[in-house]
Amino acid sequence: MNAKVDLLTTLKASFPVRRMDFEFKNVLKYWVNGDPCSTHMFSAMSVMFPDGERYFVDSVRAVRDMITDDPQLQKDISAFIGQEAMHAKEHHSFHLNAEVHGLDPESLERFTFNLLDKATKLIIRNGKQQRLAVTCALEHFTGTIAAQLMRREDIQNMMQDETMKHLWLWHSVEENEHKAVAYDVYEKIYGTGPAAYLNRVVIMAIAITLIIAVKFGFLTTLMYRDGQLTNFSSWKKGLSLFWGREGFFTQIIPETWDYFRPNFHPWQHNTHDLLNKYRAKLGMTN
Ligand SMILES: [Fe+2]
Ligand SMILES: [Fe+2]
């Protein structure tokens, strides 16, 4: 066995792929605080995951052959693909089970796919570098949200369904484990010069605007389908939980904004302690 093959077979990814198979049959309709708007806030994110994460995987897969001198990064790409595929599968399974409530979350998954497909072709001409930059931007956003959920035990305590809490915390741990993979691939191939920087920040500006608009659209759709559109006390509860002074999203604006710094790297936000805490809490042995 030559040295190169030997290195490839003995190297391990920096994080594992965990096989999951949640049972969502008995999940409460309003599993966050018994409140429609707070619950649909989480659902409006969840419906973006299956096709969003497939897009991330495809964009990294499309360029991985361009990395020929970094076997560790290749191993991490494989683990990233494995983790994202598992997230897509489990969130999709939750949406299928949630069909019993008559809100048709699967239709919002399809909308996400069409949006990503059309916006990518129209705005960024389907270029490999641009698609990878979309992934880097949204991976930063997802990793930041995930770290926030691990920090916000008050919000975890509002999750009245143990399966859903487990799903979101497992996903949060893994988003932080692999948060730099797409970014490292981008820097490795396209560098850190002005052109690479401009490309990633312009795409972040477009992506974050679209994602916030679509998320609000999904939330409104779910409230409408649920007959809760005029439930103003629920709107107030949900919106202040996420966008109030101490809101879930309000607090992560500075961290999200850091992406626009020229020397940004995802691990500048050190989440190792949070990761260790939640791996232990969730009984993850690897
Ligand atoms: Fe994910
Ligand atoms: Fe991810």
PDB file of C-alpha atoms and ligand atoms in Angstrom:
ATOM      1  CA  MET A   1       0.000   0.000   0.000  1.00  0.00           C
ATOM      2  CA  ASN A   2       1.533   3.321  -0.976  1.00  0.00           C
ATOM      3  CA  ALA A   3       1.753   6.232   1.501  1.00  0.00           C
ATOM      4  CA  LYS A   4      -1.056   8.251  -0.135  1.00  0.00           C
ATOM      5  CA  VAL A   5      -3.583   5.393  -0.046  1.00  0.00           C
ATOM      6  CA  ASP A   6      -2.502   4.541   3.502  1.00  0.00           C
ATOM      7  CA  LEU A   7      -3.152   8.127   4.645  1.00  0.00           C
ATOM      8  CA  LEU A   8      -6.610   8.175   3.025  1.00  0.00           C
ATOM      9  CA  THR A   9      -7.691   4.952   4.693  1.00  0.00           C
ATOM     10  CA  THR A  10      -6.445   5.864   8.172  1.00  0.00           C
ATOM     11  CA  LEU A  11      -7.650   9.487   8.205  1.00  0.00           C
ATOM     12  CA  LYS A  12     -10.940  10.133   9.964  1.00  0.00           C
ATOM     13  CA  ALA A  13     -13.410  12.976   9.520  1.00  0.00           C
ATOM     14  CA  SER A  14     -13.353  15.605  12.290  1.00  0.00           C
ATOM     15  CA  PHE A  15     -16.952  14.738  13.226  1.00  0.00           C
ATOM     16  CA  PRO A  16     -19.212  11.683  12.872  1.00  0.00           C
ATOM     17  CA  VAL A  17     -22.359  10.944  10.870  1.00  0.00           C
ATOM     18  CA  ARG A  18     -25.041   9.740  13.286  1.00  0.00           C
ATOM     19  CA  ARG A  19     -27.856   7.563  11.936  1.00  0.00           C
ATOM     20  CA  MET A  20     -31.177   8.784  13.351  1.00  0.00           C
ATOM     21  CA  ASP A  21     -34.731   7.552  13.022  1.00  0.00           C
ATOM     22  CA  PHE A  22     -37.129   9.695  15.059  1.00  0.00           C
ATOM     23  CA  GLU A  23     -40.733   8.674  15.655  1.00  0.00           C
ATOM     24  CA  PHE A  24     -42.904  11.749  15.052  1.00  0.00           C
ATOM     25  CA  LYS A  25     -46.362  10.137  15.249  1.00  0.00           C
ATOM     26  CA  ASN A  26     -47.376  11.602  18.603  1.00  0.00           C
ATOM     27  CA  VAL A  27     -45.942  15.114  18.291  1.00  0.00           C
ATOM     28  CA  LEU A  28     -48.301  17.745  19.695  1.00  0.00           C
ATOM     29  CA  LYS A  29     -49.777  20.180  17.184  1.00  0.00           C
ATOM     30  CA  TYR A  30     -48.503  23.193  19.139  1.00  0.00           C
ATOM     31  CA  TRP A  31     -45.322  21.829  20.607  1.00  0.00           C
ATOM     32  CA  VAL A  32     -43.721  25.221  21.417  1.00  0.00           C
ATOM     33  CA  ASN A  33     -45.295  26.846  24.455  1.00  0.00           C
ATOM     34  CA  GLY A  34     -48.731  25.534  23.384  1.00  0.00           C
ATOM     35  CA  ASP A  35     -48.750  28.479  20.989  1.00  0.00           C
ATOM     36  CA  PRO A  36     -49.555  28.462  17.230  1.00  0.00           C
ATOM     37  CA  CYS A  37     -47.260  31.305  16.131  1.00  0.00           C
ATOM     38  CA  SER A  38     -44.243  30.172  18.222  1.00  0.00           C
ATOM     39  CA  THR A  39     -44.660  26.619  16.844  1.00  0.00           C
ATOM     40  CA  HIS A  40     -45.096  27.762  13.239  1.00  0.00           C
ATOM     41  CA  MET A  41     -41.960  29.920  13.586  1.00  0.00           C
ATOM     42  CA  PHE A  42     -39.978  26.690  13.999  1.00  0.00           C
ATOM     43  CA  SER A  43     -41.985  24.940  11.256  1.00  0.00           C
ATOM     44  CA  ALA A  44     -41.286  27.837   8.859  1.00  0.00           C
ATOM     45  CA  MET A  45     -37.560  27.080   9.311  1.00  0.00           C
ATOM     46  CA  SER A  46     -37.997  23.316   9.238  1.00  0.00           C
ATOM     47  CA  VAL A  47     -39.707  23.271   5.824  1.00  0.00           C
ATOM     48  CA  MET A  48     -36.648  24.957   4.301  1.00  0.00           C
ATOM     49  CA  PHE A  49     -34.281  22.232   5.485  1.00  0.00           C
ATOM     50  CA  PRO A  50     -34.889  19.189   3.251  1.00  0.00           C
ATOM     51  CA  ASP A  51     -34.336  20.895  -0.108  1.00  0.00           C
ATOM     52  CA  GLY A  52     -32.059  23.590   1.295  1.00  0.00           C
ATOM     53  CA  GLU A  53     -29.698  20.955   2.650  1.00  0.00           C
ATOM     54  CA  ARG A  54     -29.777  18.955  -0.585  1.00  0.00           C
ATOM     55  CA  TYR A  55     -28.754  22.152  -2.360  1.00  0.00           C
ATOM     56  CA  PHE A  56     -25.832  22.603   0.081  1.00  0.00           C
ATOM     57  CA  VAL A  57     -24.678  19.040  -0.545  1.00  0.00           C
ATOM     58  CA  ASP A  58     -24.924  19.393  -4.339  1.00  0.00           C
ATOM     59  CA  SER A  59     -23.005  22.675  -4.356  1.00  0.00           C
ATOM     60  CA  VAL A  60     -20.096  21.174  -2.385  1.00  0.00           C
ATOM     61  CA  ARG A  61     -20.144  17.927  -4.370  1.00  0.00           C
ATOM     62  CA  ALA A  62     -19.905  19.924  -7.610  1.00  0.00           C
ATOM     63  CA  VAL A  63     -16.490  21.332  -6.662  1.00  0.00           C
ATOM     64  CA  ARG A  64     -14.905  18.694  -4.430  1.00  0.00           C
ATOM     65  CA  ASP A  65     -12.774  17.303  -7.280  1.00  0.00           C
ATOM     66  CA  MET A  66     -10.986  20.658  -7.415  1.00  0.00           C
ATOM     67  CA  ILE A  67      -9.426  19.898  -4.014  1.00  0.00           C
ATOM     68  CA  THR A  68      -6.543  17.545  -4.659  1.00  0.00           C
ATOM     69  CA  ASP A  69      -4.152  18.261  -1.792  1.00  0.00           C
ATOM     70  CA  ASP A  70      -6.251  18.146   1.387  1.00  0.00           C
ATOM     71  CA  PRO A  71      -7.329  14.618   2.381  1.00  0.00           C
ATOM     72  CA  GLN A  72      -8.633  15.814   5.766  1.00  0.00           C
ATOM     73  CA  LEU A  73     -10.977  18.288   4.071  1.00  0.00           C
ATOM     74  CA  GLN A  74     -12.147  15.525   1.701  1.00  0.00           C
ATOM     75  CA  LYS A  75     -13.018  13.351   4.708  1.00  0.00           C
ATOM     76  CA  ASP A  76     -14.887  16.267   6.311  1.00  0.00           C
ATOM     77  CA  ILE A  77     -16.805  16.900   3.057  1.00  0.00           C
ATOM     78  CA  SER A  78     -17.995  13.286   3.115  1.00  0.00           C
ATOM     79  CA  ALA A  79     -19.109  13.624   6.757  1.00  0.00           C
ATOM     80  CA  PHE A  80     -20.795  16.969   5.980  1.00  0.00           C
ATOM     81  CA  ILE A  81     -22.750  15.306   3.157  1.00  0.00           C
ATOM     82  CA  GLY A  82     -23.732  12.448   5.473  1.00  0.00           C
ATOM     83  CA  GLN A  83     -24.935  14.788   8.246  1.00  0.00           C
ATOM     84  CA  GLU A  84     -26.937  17.031   5.910  1.00  0.00           C
ATOM     85  CA  ALA A  85     -28.567  14.056   4.186  1.00  0.00           C
ATOM     86  CA  MET A  86     -29.676  12.747   7.595  1.00  0.00           C
ATOM     87  CA  HIS A  87     -31.080  16.190   8.590  1.00  0.00           C
ATOM     88  CA  ALA A  88     -33.050  16.406   5.336  1.00  0.00           C
ATOM     89  CA  LYS A  89     -34.444  12.894   5.887  1.00  0.00           C
ATOM     90  CA  GLU A  90     -35.557  13.502   9.487  1.00  0.00           C
ATOM     91  CA  HIS A  91     -37.140  16.932   8.908  1.00  0.00           C
ATOM     92  CA  HIS A  92     -38.961  15.538   5.861  1.00  0.00           C
ATOM     93  CA  SER A  93     -40.223  12.650   7.977  1.00  0.00           C
ATOM     94  CA  PHE A  94     -41.551  15.156  10.556  1.00  0.00           C
ATOM     95  CA  HIS A  95     -43.380  17.074   7.794  1.00  0.00           C
ATOM     96  CA  LEU A  96     -44.996  13.871   6.518  1.00  0.00           C
ATOM     97  CA  ASN A  97     -46.241  13.058  10.021  1.00  0.00           C
ATOM     98  CA  ALA A  98     -47.421  16.643  10.568  1.00  0.00           C
ATOM     99  CA  GLU A  99     -49.754  16.294   7.540  1.00  0.00           C
ATOM    100  CA  VAL A 100     -52.395  15.049  10.013  1.00  0.00           C
ATOM    101  CA  HIS A 101     -52.855  18.652  11.195  1.00  0.00           C
ATOM    102  CA  GLY A 102     -53.902  19.666   7.661  1.00  0.00           C
ATOM    103  CA  LEU A 103     -51.267  22.383   7.156  1.00  0.00           C
ATOM    104  CA  ASP A 104     -49.516  20.665   4.217  1.00  0.00           C
ATOM    105  CA  PRO A 105     -45.899  21.500   5.161  1.00  0.00           C
ATOM    106  CA  GLU A 106     -44.684  19.374   2.221  1.00  0.00           C
ATOM    107  CA  SER A 107     -46.015  21.999  -0.212  1.00  0.00           C
ATOM    108  CA  LEU A 108     -43.675  24.542   1.431  1.00  0.00           C
ATOM    109  CA  GLU A 109     -40.748  22.151   0.930  1.00  0.00           C
ATOM    110  CA  ARG A 110     -41.571  22.131  -2.800  1.00  0.00           C
ATOM    111  CA  PHE A 111     -41.740  25.930  -2.810  1.00  0.00           C
ATOM    112  CA  THR A 112     -38.252  26.042  -1.254  1.00  0.00           C
ATOM    113  CA  PHE A 113     -36.930  23.769  -4.000  1.00  0.00           C
ATOM    114  CA  ASN A 114     -38.455  25.901  -6.775  1.00  0.00           C
ATOM    115  CA  LEU A 115     -37.216  29.110  -5.186  1.00  0.00           C
ATOM    116  CA  LEU A 116     -33.650  27.853  -4.824  1.00  0.00           C
ATOM    117  CA  ASP A 117     -33.684  26.436  -8.332  1.00  0.00           C
ATOM    118  CA  LYS A 118     -35.122  29.552  -9.998  1.00  0.00           C
ATOM    119  CA  ALA A 119     -33.245  32.164  -7.924  1.00  0.00           C
ATOM    120  CA  THR A 120     -29.974  30.338  -8.517  1.00  0.00           C
ATOM    121  CA  LYS A 121     -30.501  30.239 -12.291  1.00  0.00           C
ATOM    122  CA  LEU A 122     -31.836  33.782 -12.536  1.00  0.00           C
ATOM    123  CA  ILE A 123     -29.731  35.800 -10.111  1.00  0.00           C
ATOM    124  CA  ILE A 124     -26.424  33.966 -10.017  1.00  0.00           C
ATOM    125  CA  ARG A 125     -26.471  32.136 -13.377  1.00  0.00           C
ATOM    126  CA  ASN A 126     -25.931  28.754 -11.735  1.00  0.00           C
ATOM    127  CA  GLY A 127     -22.133  29.225 -11.425  1.00  0.00           C
ATOM    128  CA  LYS A 128     -20.357  26.710  -9.195  1.00  0.00           C
ATOM    129  CA  GLN A 129     -18.605  29.434  -7.204  1.00  0.00           C
ATOM    130  CA  GLN A 130     -21.846  31.332  -6.696  1.00  0.00           C
ATOM    131  CA  ARG A 131     -23.801  28.245  -5.643  1.00  0.00           C
ATOM    132  CA  LEU A 132     -21.056  27.399  -3.157  1.00  0.00           C
ATOM    133  CA  ALA A 133     -21.204  30.977  -1.837  1.00  0.00           C
ATOM    134  CA  VAL A 134     -24.983  30.557  -1.277  1.00  0.00           C
ATOM    135  CA  THR A 135     -24.164  27.461   0.765  1.00  0.00           C
ATOM    136  CA  CYS A 136     -21.444  29.259   2.787  1.00  0.00           C
ATOM    137  CA  ALA A 137     -23.848  32.127   3.555  1.00  0.00           C
ATOM    138  CA  LEU A 138     -26.738  29.891   4.610  1.00  0.00           C
ATOM    139  CA  GLU A 139     -24.469  27.532   6.533  1.00  0.00           C
ATOM    140  CA  HIS A 140     -23.271  30.522   8.556  1.00  0.00           C
ATOM    141  CA  PHE A 141     -26.876  31.535   9.197  1.00  0.00           C
ATOM    142  CA  THR A 142     -27.878  27.973  10.148  1.00  0.00           C
ATOM    143  CA  GLY A 143     -24.833  27.460  12.392  1.00  0.00           C
ATOM    144  CA  THR A 144     -25.532  30.754  14.165  1.00  0.00           C
ATOM    145  CA  ILE A 145     -29.200  29.861  14.743  1.00  0.00           C
ATOM    146  CA  ALA A 146     -28.123  26.434  15.994  1.00  0.00           C
ATOM    147  CA  ALA A 147     -25.638  27.886  18.505  1.00  0.00           C
ATOM    148  CA  GLN A 148     -28.302  30.300  19.678  1.00  0.00           C
ATOM    149  CA  LEU A 149     -30.727  27.435  20.313  1.00  0.00           C
ATOM    150  CA  MET A 150     -28.076  25.646  22.384  1.00  0.00           C
ATOM    151  CA  ARG A 151     -27.532  28.835  24.428  1.00  0.00           C
ATOM    152  CA  ARG A 152     -31.230  29.637  24.905  1.00  0.00           C
ATOM    153  CA  GLU A 153     -32.342  27.108  27.513  1.00  0.00           C
ATOM    154  CA  ASP A 154     -35.433  29.241  28.179  1.00  0.00           C
ATOM    155  CA  ILE A 155     -36.614  28.511  24.621  1.00  0.00           C
ATOM    156  CA  GLN A 156     -35.675  24.828  24.904  1.00  0.00           C
ATOM    157  CA  ASN A 157     -37.853  24.699  28.037  1.00  0.00           C
ATOM    158  CA  MET A 158     -40.797  25.932  25.963  1.00  0.00           C
ATOM    159  CA  MET A 159     -40.465  22.863  23.724  1.00  0.00           C
ATOM    160  CA  GLN A 160     -43.154  20.616  25.144  1.00  0.00           C
ATOM    161  CA  ASP A 161     -42.344  17.624  22.992  1.00  0.00           C
ATOM    162  CA  GLU A 162     -39.184  15.646  23.820  1.00  0.00           C
ATOM    163  CA  THR A 163     -38.851  14.211  20.298  1.00  0.00           C
ATOM    164  CA  MET A 164     -38.936  17.680  18.722  1.00  0.00           C
ATOM    165  CA  LYS A 165     -36.504  19.045  21.289  1.00  0.00           C
ATOM    166  CA  HIS A 166     -34.151  16.138  20.543  1.00  0.00           C
ATOM    167  CA  LEU A 167     -34.508  16.670  16.764  1.00  0.00           C
ATOM    168  CA  TRP A 168     -33.630  20.381  16.997  1.00  0.00           C
ATOM    169  CA  LEU A 169     -30.756  19.939  19.457  1.00  0.00           C
ATOM    170  CA  TRP A 170     -29.220  17.030  17.514  1.00  0.00           C
ATOM    171  CA  HIS A 171     -29.432  19.140  14.351  1.00  0.00           C
ATOM    172  CA  SER A 172     -27.938  22.128  16.219  1.00  0.00           C
ATOM    173  CA  VAL A 173     -24.952  20.113  17.426  1.00  0.00           C
ATOM    174  CA  GLU A 174     -24.185  18.818  13.936  1.00  0.00           C
ATOM    175  CA  GLU A 175     -24.636  22.225  12.267  1.00  0.00           C
ATOM    176  CA  ASN A 176     -21.907  23.482  14.580  1.00  0.00           C
ATOM    177  CA  GLU A 177     -19.669  20.471  14.059  1.00  0.00           C
ATOM    178  CA  HIS A 178     -19.628  21.017  10.287  1.00  0.00           C
ATOM    179  CA  LYS A 179     -20.133  24.793  10.181  1.00  0.00           C
ATOM    180  CA  ALA A 180     -16.791  25.557   8.508  1.00  0.00           C
ATOM    181  CA  VAL A 181     -16.666  22.793   5.889  1.00  0.00           C
ATOM    182  CA  ALA A 182     -18.311  24.640   2.974  1.00  0.00           C
ATOM    183  CA  TYR A 183     -16.444  27.808   3.938  1.00  0.00           C
ATOM    184  CA  ASP A 184     -13.071  26.017   3.973  1.00  0.00           C
ATOM    185  CA  VAL A 185     -13.860  24.503   0.570  1.00  0.00           C
ATOM    186  CA  TYR A 186     -14.693  27.970  -0.768  1.00  0.00           C
ATOM    187  CA  GLU A 187     -11.451  29.504   0.535  1.00  0.00           C
ATOM    188  CA  LYS A 188      -9.370  26.565  -0.621  1.00  0.00           C
ATOM    189  CA  ILE A 189     -10.647  26.837  -4.212  1.00  0.00           C
ATOM    190  CA  TYR A 190     -11.383  30.534  -4.651  1.00  0.00           C
ATOM    191  CA  GLY A 191      -9.029  32.097  -2.102  1.00  0.00           C
ATOM    192  CA  THR A 192      -9.547  35.126   0.118  1.00  0.00           C
ATOM    193  CA  GLY A 193      -8.836  37.919  -2.380  1.00  0.00           C
ATOM    194  CA  PRO A 194     -11.146  40.842  -3.227  1.00  0.00           C
ATOM    195  CA  ALA A 195     -13.076  38.965  -5.954  1.00  0.00           C
ATOM    196  CA  ALA A 196     -13.766  35.960  -3.699  1.00  0.00           C
ATOM    197  CA  TYR A 197     -14.737  38.283  -0.844  1.00  0.00           C
ATOM    198  CA  LEU A 198     -17.072  40.389  -2.987  1.00  0.00           C
ATOM    199  CA  ASN A 199     -18.767  37.309  -4.383  1.00  0.00           C
ATOM    200  CA  ARG A 200     -19.466  35.804  -0.960  1.00  0.00           C
ATOM    201  CA  VAL A 201     -20.752  39.006   0.701  1.00  0.00           C
ATOM    202  CA  VAL A 202     -22.990  40.089  -2.195  1.00  0.00           C
ATOM    203  CA  ILE A 203     -24.508  36.616  -2.213  1.00  0.00           C
ATOM    204  CA  MET A 204     -24.932  36.698   1.567  1.00  0.00           C
ATOM    205  CA  ALA A 205     -26.839  40.003   1.270  1.00  0.00           C
ATOM    206  CA  ILE A 206     -29.187  38.517  -1.340  1.00  0.00           C
ATOM    207  CA  ALA A 207     -29.555  35.180   0.459  1.00  0.00           C
ATOM    208  CA  ILE A 208     -30.328  36.616   3.885  1.00  0.00           C
ATOM    209  CA  THR A 209     -32.912  39.048   2.480  1.00  0.00           C
ATOM    210  CA  LEU A 210     -34.635  36.242   0.575  1.00  0.00           C
ATOM    211  CA  ILE A 211     -34.556  33.831   3.486  1.00  0.00           C
ATOM    212  CA  ILE A 212     -36.116  36.302   5.943  1.00  0.00           C
ATOM    213  CA  ALA A 213     -38.829  37.239   3.427  1.00  0.00           C
ATOM    214  CA  VAL A 214     -39.604  33.589   2.615  1.00  0.00           C
ATOM    215  CA  LYS A 215     -39.611  32.595   6.275  1.00  0.00           C
ATOM    216  CA  PHE A 216     -42.155  35.312   7.036  1.00  0.00           C
ATOM    217  CA  GLY A 217     -44.198  34.181   4.022  1.00  0.00           C
ATOM    218  CA  PHE A 218     -44.169  30.568   5.270  1.00  0.00           C
ATOM    219  CA  LEU A 219     -45.136  31.659   8.784  1.00  0.00           C
ATOM    220  CA  THR A 220     -48.091  33.663   7.450  1.00  0.00           C
ATOM    221  CA  THR A 221     -49.149  30.748   5.217  1.00  0.00           C
ATOM    222  CA  LEU A 222     -49.077  28.310   8.148  1.00  0.00           C
ATOM    223  CA  MET A 223     -51.029  30.726  10.380  1.00  0.00           C
ATOM    224  CA  TYR A 224     -53.595  31.166   7.590  1.00  0.00           C
ATOM    225  CA  ARG A 225     -53.964  27.431   6.900  1.00  0.00           C
ATOM    226  CA  ASP A 226     -54.323  26.895  10.659  1.00  0.00           C
ATOM    227  CA  GLY A 227     -57.129  29.459  10.926  1.00  0.00           C
ATOM    228  CA  GLN A 228     -54.938  31.574  13.247  1.00  0.00           C
ATOM    229  CA  LEU A 229     -54.317  34.571  10.986  1.00  0.00           C
ATOM    230  CA  THR A 230     -56.262  36.906  13.264  1.00  0.00           C
ATOM    231  CA  ASN A 231     -55.037  35.375  16.522  1.00  0.00           C
ATOM    232  CA  PHE A 232     -53.217  38.573  17.462  1.00  0.00           C
ATOM    233  CA  SER A 233     -52.178  37.454  20.936  1.00  0.00           C
ATOM    234  CA  SER A 234     -50.403  34.451  19.377  1.00  0.00           C
ATOM    235  CA  TRP A 235     -48.702  36.690  16.774  1.00  0.00           C
ATOM    236  CA  LYS A 236     -47.529  38.914  19.614  1.00  0.00           C
ATOM    237  CA  LYS A 237     -46.145  35.951  21.576  1.00  0.00           C
ATOM    238  CA  GLY A 238     -44.366  34.387  18.595  1.00  0.00           C
ATOM    239  CA  LEU A 239     -42.946  37.589  17.133  1.00  0.00           C
ATOM    240  CA  SER A 240     -41.647  38.870  20.480  1.00  0.00           C
ATOM    241  CA  LEU A 241     -40.072  35.460  21.184  1.00  0.00           C
ATOM    242  CA  PHE A 242     -38.076  35.726  17.954  1.00  0.00           C
ATOM    243  CA  TRP A 243     -37.813  39.433  17.187  1.00  0.00           C
ATOM    244  CA  GLY A 244     -38.344  41.188  20.542  1.00  0.00           C
ATOM    245  CA  ARG A 245     -35.614  42.930  22.565  1.00  0.00           C
ATOM    246  CA  GLU A 246     -34.322  39.566  23.891  1.00  0.00           C
ATOM    247  CA  GLY A 247     -35.579  37.763  20.786  1.00  0.00           C
ATOM    248  CA  PHE A 248     -34.045  34.577  19.424  1.00  0.00           C
ATOM    249  CA  PHE A 249     -33.145  36.269  16.107  1.00  0.00           C
ATOM    250  CA  THR A 250     -32.549  39.794  17.468  1.00  0.00           C
ATOM    251  CA  GLN A 251     -29.663  38.513  19.597  1.00  0.00           C
ATOM    252  CA  ILE A 252     -27.841  36.886  16.673  1.00  0.00           C
ATOM    253  CA  ILE A 253     -27.804  39.919  14.363  1.00  0.00           C
ATOM    254  CA  PRO A 254     -24.177  40.872  15.329  1.00  0.00           C
ATOM    255  CA  GLU A 255     -22.921  37.296  14.857  1.00  0.00           C
ATOM    256  CA  THR A 256     -24.674  37.023  11.485  1.00  0.00           C
ATOM    257  CA  TRP A 257     -23.247  40.382  10.442  1.00  0.00           C
ATOM    258  CA  ASP A 258     -19.659  39.216  11.172  1.00  0.00           C
ATOM    259  CA  TYR A 259     -19.828  37.287   7.892  1.00  0.00           C
ATOM    260  CA  PHE A 260     -19.245  40.595   6.063  1.00  0.00           C
ATOM    261  CA  ARG A 261     -15.774  41.042   7.598  1.00  0.00           C
ATOM    262  CA  PRO A 262     -12.979  40.372   5.064  1.00  0.00           C
ATOM    263  CA  ASN A 263     -11.085  38.081   7.473  1.00  0.00           C
ATOM    264  CA  PHE A 264     -14.160  36.193   8.685  1.00  0.00           C
ATOM    265  CA  HIS A 265     -14.010  32.483   9.513  1.00  0.00           C
ATOM    266  CA  PRO A 266     -16.875  30.459  11.096  1.00  0.00           C
ATOM    267  CA  TRP A 267     -14.671  29.206  13.959  1.00  0.00           C
ATOM    268  CA  GLN A 268     -14.030  32.781  15.127  1.00  0.00           C
ATOM    269  CA  HIS A 269     -17.293  32.094  16.945  1.00  0.00           C
ATOM    270  CA  ASN A 270     -15.999  29.440  19.266  1.00  0.00           C
ATOM    271  CA  THR A 271     -18.753  26.930  20.002  1.00  0.00           C
ATOM    272  CA  HIS A 272     -16.574  24.048  21.270  1.00  0.00           C
ATOM    273  CA  ASP A 273     -17.829  24.356  24.873  1.00  0.00           C
ATOM    274  CA  LEU A 274     -21.450  24.419  23.728  1.00  0.00           C
ATOM    275  CA  LEU A 275     -20.800  21.383  21.545  1.00  0.00           C
ATOM    276  CA  ASN A 276     -19.223  19.402  24.373  1.00  0.00           C
ATOM    277  CA  LYS A 277     -22.083  20.319  26.708  1.00  0.00           C
ATOM    278  CA  TYR A 278     -24.803  19.218  24.265  1.00  0.00           C
ATOM    279  CA  ARG A 279     -23.036  16.091  23.034  1.00  0.00           C
ATOM    280  CA  ALA A 280     -22.935  14.963  26.676  1.00  0.00           C
ATOM    281  CA  LYS A 281     -26.517  16.067  27.329  1.00  0.00           C
ATOM    282  CA  LEU A 282     -27.845  14.158  24.314  1.00  0.00           C
ATOM    283  CA  GLY A 283     -25.779  11.073  25.179  1.00  0.00           C
ATOM    284  CA  MET A 284     -23.772  11.216  21.955  1.00  0.00           C
ATOM    285  CA  THR A 285     -20.932   8.768  22.331  1.00  0.00           C
ATOM    286  CA  ASN A 286     -19.109   9.841  19.181  1.00  0.00           C
TER     287      ASN A 286
HETATM  288 FE    FE B   1     -28.387  20.516   8.504  1.00  0.00          FE
HETATM  289 FE    FE B   2     -25.310  22.527   7.631  1.00  0.00          FE
END
